[in-house]
Amino acid sequence: QQQVKQSPQSLIVQKGGISIINCAYENTAFDYFPWYQQFPGKGPALLIAIRPDVSEKKEGRFTISFNKSAKQFSLHIMDSQPGDSATYFCAASRDDYKLSFGAGTTVTVRA
Amino acid sequence: NAGVMQNPRHLVRRRGQEARLRCSPMKGHSHVYWYRQLPEEGLKFMVYLQKENIIDESGMPKERFSAEFPKEGPSILRIQQVVRGDSAAYFCASSPAVSIYEQFFGPGTRLTVL
């Protein structure tokens, strides 16, 4: 039983475009929502994270939008660059260490 | 400042053999977590350890899998009598004592069982 559902499985975007990845969760006890970026052959690296007391968090070209009532959150990558090509994982935890990951989205940015 | 280190990076075992995966946390980190990533899937939590203590092993298969984090040396994930279904990428993460949420991941060990 997957606690965090992520979509799409993959996406292709032109350089300069916007990449949008969506995640949905069921467990209302989750209160920490990080996004990880993973390059081939590497481990996931923390990209940005949000707590449910805010609806949006922006760091550079990366923005998390959070909708508590819909139990959904999304990652927006603005002005996508070829170097952003990677697999992105959303995750959630209940104020503890046990991260529940989505299945991942492979983003390809075409030059 | 070296990150989380894992070795070996690639490990090939035949069915029935043992696999030992090692993880050295970042300097100053005393919490270690192991995750498994099956092909086309996200990471699944396996176990959380502190020095000499297993805190939560709820994600570990009941048989053949064990983990330790001794007072000295790296954390070890041990898989006995491996089967083809154990083929996966195994990631270790660590966090500092004061911020258990910020988990920093190693590059992973890719286990292939022939």
Short mmCIF file of C-alpha atoms in Angstrom, two decimals:
data_model
loop_
_atom_site.label_atom_id
_atom_site.label_comp_id
_atom_site.label_asym_id
_atom_site.label_seq_id
_atom_site.Cartn_x
_atom_site.Cartn_y
_atom_site.Cartn_z
CA GLN A 1 0.00 0.00 0.00
CA GLN A 2 1.64 3.17 -1.23
CA GLN A 3 1.03 6.04 1.17
CA VAL A 4 2.13 8.74 -1.27
CA LYS A 5 1.00 8.66 -4.90
CA GLN A 6 3.06 10.60 -7.42
CA SER A 7 2.34 11.61 -11.01
CA PRO A 8 3.28 11.73 -13.79
CA GLN A 9 5.75 8.87 -14.05
CA SER A 10 7.78 10.89 -16.52
CA LEU A 11 7.66 14.19 -18.32
CA ILE A 12 9.55 16.02 -21.03
CA VAL A 13 9.82 19.79 -21.03
CA GLN A 14 11.60 22.28 -23.23
CA LYS A 15 14.38 24.39 -21.80
CA GLY A 16 12.83 27.42 -20.15
CA GLY A 17 9.51 25.68 -19.58
CA ILE A 18 7.74 24.74 -16.35
CA SER A 19 7.82 21.21 -14.93
CA ILE A 20 4.99 20.25 -12.59
CA ILE A 21 4.93 17.11 -10.47
CA ASN A 22 1.98 16.21 -8.28
CA CYS A 23 1.67 14.10 -5.15
CA ALA A 24 -1.30 13.02 -3.07
CA TYR A 25 -1.43 11.42 0.35
CA GLU A 26 -4.03 9.82 2.58
CA ASN A 27 -2.54 9.95 6.05
CA THR A 28 -3.61 13.23 7.66
CA ALA A 29 -0.97 12.69 10.34
CA PHE A 30 1.78 13.51 7.84
CA ASP A 31 3.28 16.88 8.64
CA TYR A 32 6.57 17.06 6.79
CA PHE A 33 6.75 16.95 2.99
CA PRO A 34 10.21 16.95 1.37
CA TRP A 35 11.16 16.64 -2.27
CA TYR A 36 14.28 14.79 -3.32
CA GLN A 37 16.26 14.98 -6.57
CA GLN A 38 18.15 11.94 -7.77
CA PHE A 39 20.64 11.74 -10.62
CA PRO A 40 21.52 8.39 -12.21
CA GLY A 41 23.86 6.40 -10.02
CA LYS A 42 23.51 8.79 -7.10
CA GLY A 43 21.51 8.88 -3.91
CA PRO A 44 18.52 11.19 -3.47
CA ALA A 45 19.38 14.72 -2.38
CA LEU A 46 17.02 16.93 -0.42
CA LEU A 47 15.77 19.70 -2.68
CA ILE A 48 13.10 21.55 -0.74
CA ALA A 49 10.61 20.75 2.02
CA ILE A 50 7.39 22.16 3.43
CA ARG A 51 5.24 21.81 6.50
CA PRO A 52 1.43 22.02 6.31
CA ASP A 53 1.19 25.36 8.07
CA VAL A 54 2.16 27.14 4.84
CA SER A 55 0.63 26.83 1.39
CA GLU A 56 3.70 27.63 -0.66
CA LYS A 57 7.47 27.64 -0.34
CA LYS A 58 9.90 28.90 -2.93
CA GLU A 59 13.63 28.34 -3.22
CA GLY A 60 15.16 29.70 -6.37
CA ARG A 61 13.44 28.11 -9.36
CA PHE A 62 11.76 25.43 -7.22
CA THR A 63 8.37 25.95 -5.59
CA ILE A 64 6.26 23.63 -3.47
CA SER A 65 2.52 24.25 -3.41
CA PHE A 66 0.58 22.59 -0.62
CA ASN A 67 -3.18 22.03 -0.40
CA LYS A 68 -3.99 20.61 3.01
CA SER A 69 -7.73 20.17 2.42
CA ALA A 70 -7.13 18.23 -0.80
CA LYS A 71 -4.17 16.34 0.71
CA GLN A 72 -2.07 17.22 -2.28
CA PHE A 73 1.25 18.92 -2.87
CA SER A 74 3.22 19.68 -5.96
CA LEU A 75 6.65 20.72 -7.14
CA HIS A 76 7.03 23.38 -9.81
CA ILE A 77 10.35 23.82 -11.56
CA MET A 78 10.41 27.19 -13.28
CA ASP A 79 12.67 28.00 -16.23
CA SER A 80 13.67 24.34 -16.49
CA GLN A 81 17.30 23.72 -17.47
CA PRO A 82 18.99 20.62 -18.93
CA GLY A 83 20.81 20.22 -15.61
CA ASP A 84 17.42 19.70 -13.95
CA SER A 85 17.03 16.41 -15.81
CA ALA A 86 16.73 13.89 -12.98
CA THR A 87 14.25 11.77 -11.08
CA TYR A 88 12.22 13.64 -8.47
CA PHE A 89 10.64 11.98 -5.46
CA CYS A 90 8.06 13.45 -3.16
CA ALA A 91 7.93 12.10 0.37
CA ALA A 92 6.03 12.53 3.60
CA SER A 93 6.52 11.73 7.25
CA ARG A 94 4.58 11.98 10.49
CA ASP A 95 6.92 14.30 12.32
CA ASP A 96 9.41 11.51 12.63
CA TYR A 97 12.12 9.75 10.69
CA LYS A 98 10.12 7.31 8.56
CA LEU A 99 9.88 8.85 5.12
CA SER A 100 7.23 7.47 2.77
CA PHE A 101 8.29 8.08 -0.82
CA GLY A 102 6.32 8.44 -4.01
CA ALA A 103 7.31 6.28 -6.97
CA GLY A 104 9.26 9.08 -8.64
CA THR A 105 9.01 11.24 -11.74
CA THR A 106 11.71 11.25 -14.39
CA VAL A 107 12.09 14.76 -15.80
CA THR A 108 13.85 15.31 -19.11
CA VAL A 109 14.61 18.87 -20.14
CA ARG A 110 15.26 19.25 -23.85
CA ALA A 111 17.67 21.95 -24.92
CA ASN B 1 33.15 17.46 4.57
CA ALA B 2 32.60 14.00 3.21
CA GLY B 3 29.04 12.92 2.67
CA VAL B 4 27.45 9.59 3.51
CA MET B 5 29.65 6.81 2.16
CA GLN B 6 28.49 3.40 1.10
CA ASN B 7 30.42 0.42 -0.12
CA PRO B 8 30.53 -1.49 -2.20
CA ARG B 9 28.74 0.52 -4.87
CA HIS B 10 27.91 -2.62 -6.81
CA LEU B 11 27.61 -6.11 -5.43
CA VAL B 12 26.87 -9.32 -7.28
CA ARG B 13 25.88 -12.42 -5.38
CA ARG B 14 24.59 -15.84 -6.34
CA ARG B 15 21.44 -17.17 -4.77
CA GLY B 16 22.11 -18.49 -1.29
CA GLN B 17 25.16 -16.31 -0.62
CA GLU B 18 25.40 -13.54 1.93
CA ALA B 19 25.50 -9.84 1.14
CA ARG B 20 27.07 -7.25 3.45
CA LEU B 21 26.44 -3.59 2.75
CA ARG B 22 28.33 -0.88 4.62
CA CYS B 23 27.39 2.68 5.43
CA SER B 24 29.51 5.39 7.04
CA PRO B 25 27.36 8.35 8.10
CA MET B 26 28.36 11.95 7.70
CA LYS B 27 30.67 13.32 10.35
CA GLY B 28 28.69 14.33 13.40
CA HIS B 29 25.65 12.26 12.45
CA SER B 30 24.56 9.60 14.91
CA HIS B 31 21.35 8.43 13.23
CA VAL B 32 21.38 5.97 10.34
CA TYR B 33 18.50 4.81 8.14
CA TRP B 34 18.40 2.11 5.49
CA TYR B 35 16.03 2.20 2.51
CA ARG B 36 15.50 -0.18 -0.37
CA GLN B 37 14.60 0.91 -3.89
CA LEU B 38 13.15 -1.64 -6.24
CA PRO B 39 13.15 -0.91 -9.98
CA GLU B 40 10.54 1.71 -10.97
CA GLU B 41 9.60 2.28 -7.34
CA GLY B 42 10.28 4.82 -4.65
CA LEU B 43 12.44 4.14 -1.64
CA LYS B 44 10.98 2.00 1.12
CA PHE B 45 12.06 2.44 4.73
CA MET B 46 13.74 -0.59 6.24
CA VAL B 47 15.40 0.26 9.55
CA TYR B 48 16.51 3.14 11.77
CA LEU B 49 19.55 2.78 14.02
CA GLN B 50 21.54 4.80 16.48
CA LYS B 51 24.90 3.74 17.80
CA GLU B 52 24.55 0.21 19.22
CA ASN B 53 20.74 0.42 19.08
CA ILE B 54 18.06 -0.58 16.64
CA ILE B 55 15.32 2.00 17.05
CA ASP B 56 12.83 0.83 14.44
CA GLU B 57 13.11 -2.19 12.17
CA SER B 58 9.48 -2.27 11.11
CA GLY B 59 10.39 -2.17 7.41
CA MET B 60 12.82 -5.07 7.54
CA PRO B 61 11.75 -8.46 6.18
CA LYS B 62 11.29 -10.82 9.09
CA GLU B 63 13.88 -13.31 7.92
CA ARG B 64 17.36 -13.17 6.43
CA PHE B 65 17.82 -9.41 6.95
CA SER B 66 19.66 -7.81 9.86
CA ALA B 67 21.28 -4.47 10.57
CA GLU B 68 23.72 -3.10 13.09
CA PHE B 69 25.46 0.15 13.92
CA PRO B 70 28.33 -0.66 16.28
CA LYS B 71 30.04 1.78 18.59
CA GLU B 72 33.00 1.86 16.23
CA GLY B 73 32.84 1.46 12.48
CA PRO B 74 30.16 1.66 9.83
CA SER B 75 26.59 0.50 9.90
CA ILE B 76 26.10 -2.90 8.27
CA LEU B 77 23.06 -4.24 6.46
CA ARG B 78 23.35 -8.00 6.17
CA ILE B 79 21.27 -10.19 3.90
CA GLN B 80 21.67 -13.92 4.36
CA GLN B 81 20.85 -16.52 1.72
CA VAL B 82 20.02 -13.92 -0.92
CA VAL B 83 17.26 -14.55 -3.45
CA ARG B 84 16.62 -12.88 -6.81
CA GLY B 85 13.93 -10.70 -5.25
CA ASP B 86 16.60 -9.04 -3.09
CA SER B 87 18.08 -7.40 -6.19
CA ALA B 88 17.63 -3.68 -5.60
CA ALA B 89 19.43 -0.48 -4.73
CA TYR B 90 20.01 -0.12 -1.01
CA PHE B 91 20.44 3.40 0.28
CA CYS B 92 21.73 4.53 3.60
CA ALA B 93 20.92 7.96 5.03
CA SER B 94 22.14 9.76 8.11
CA SER B 95 20.99 12.72 10.12
CA PRO B 96 22.34 14.80 12.96
CA ALA B 97 20.96 14.19 16.41
CA VAL B 98 19.15 17.52 16.57
CA SER B 99 17.34 17.26 13.25
CA ILE B 100 16.21 13.78 12.47
CA TYR B 101 14.11 14.93 9.55
CA GLU B 102 17.00 16.09 7.44
CA GLN B 103 18.23 12.82 6.07
CA PHE B 104 21.27 12.89 3.81
CA PHE B 105 21.56 9.95 1.48
CA GLY B 106 24.57 8.01 0.31
CA PRO B 107 25.09 6.93 -3.31
CA GLY B 108 23.63 3.49 -2.67
CA THR B 109 24.72 -0.11 -3.18
CA ARG B 110 23.25 -1.86 -6.17
CA LEU B 111 22.81 -5.52 -5.34
CA THR B 112 22.34 -8.00 -8.15
CA VAL B 113 21.47 -11.59 -7.30
CA LEU B 114 22.18 -14.07 -10.06
#
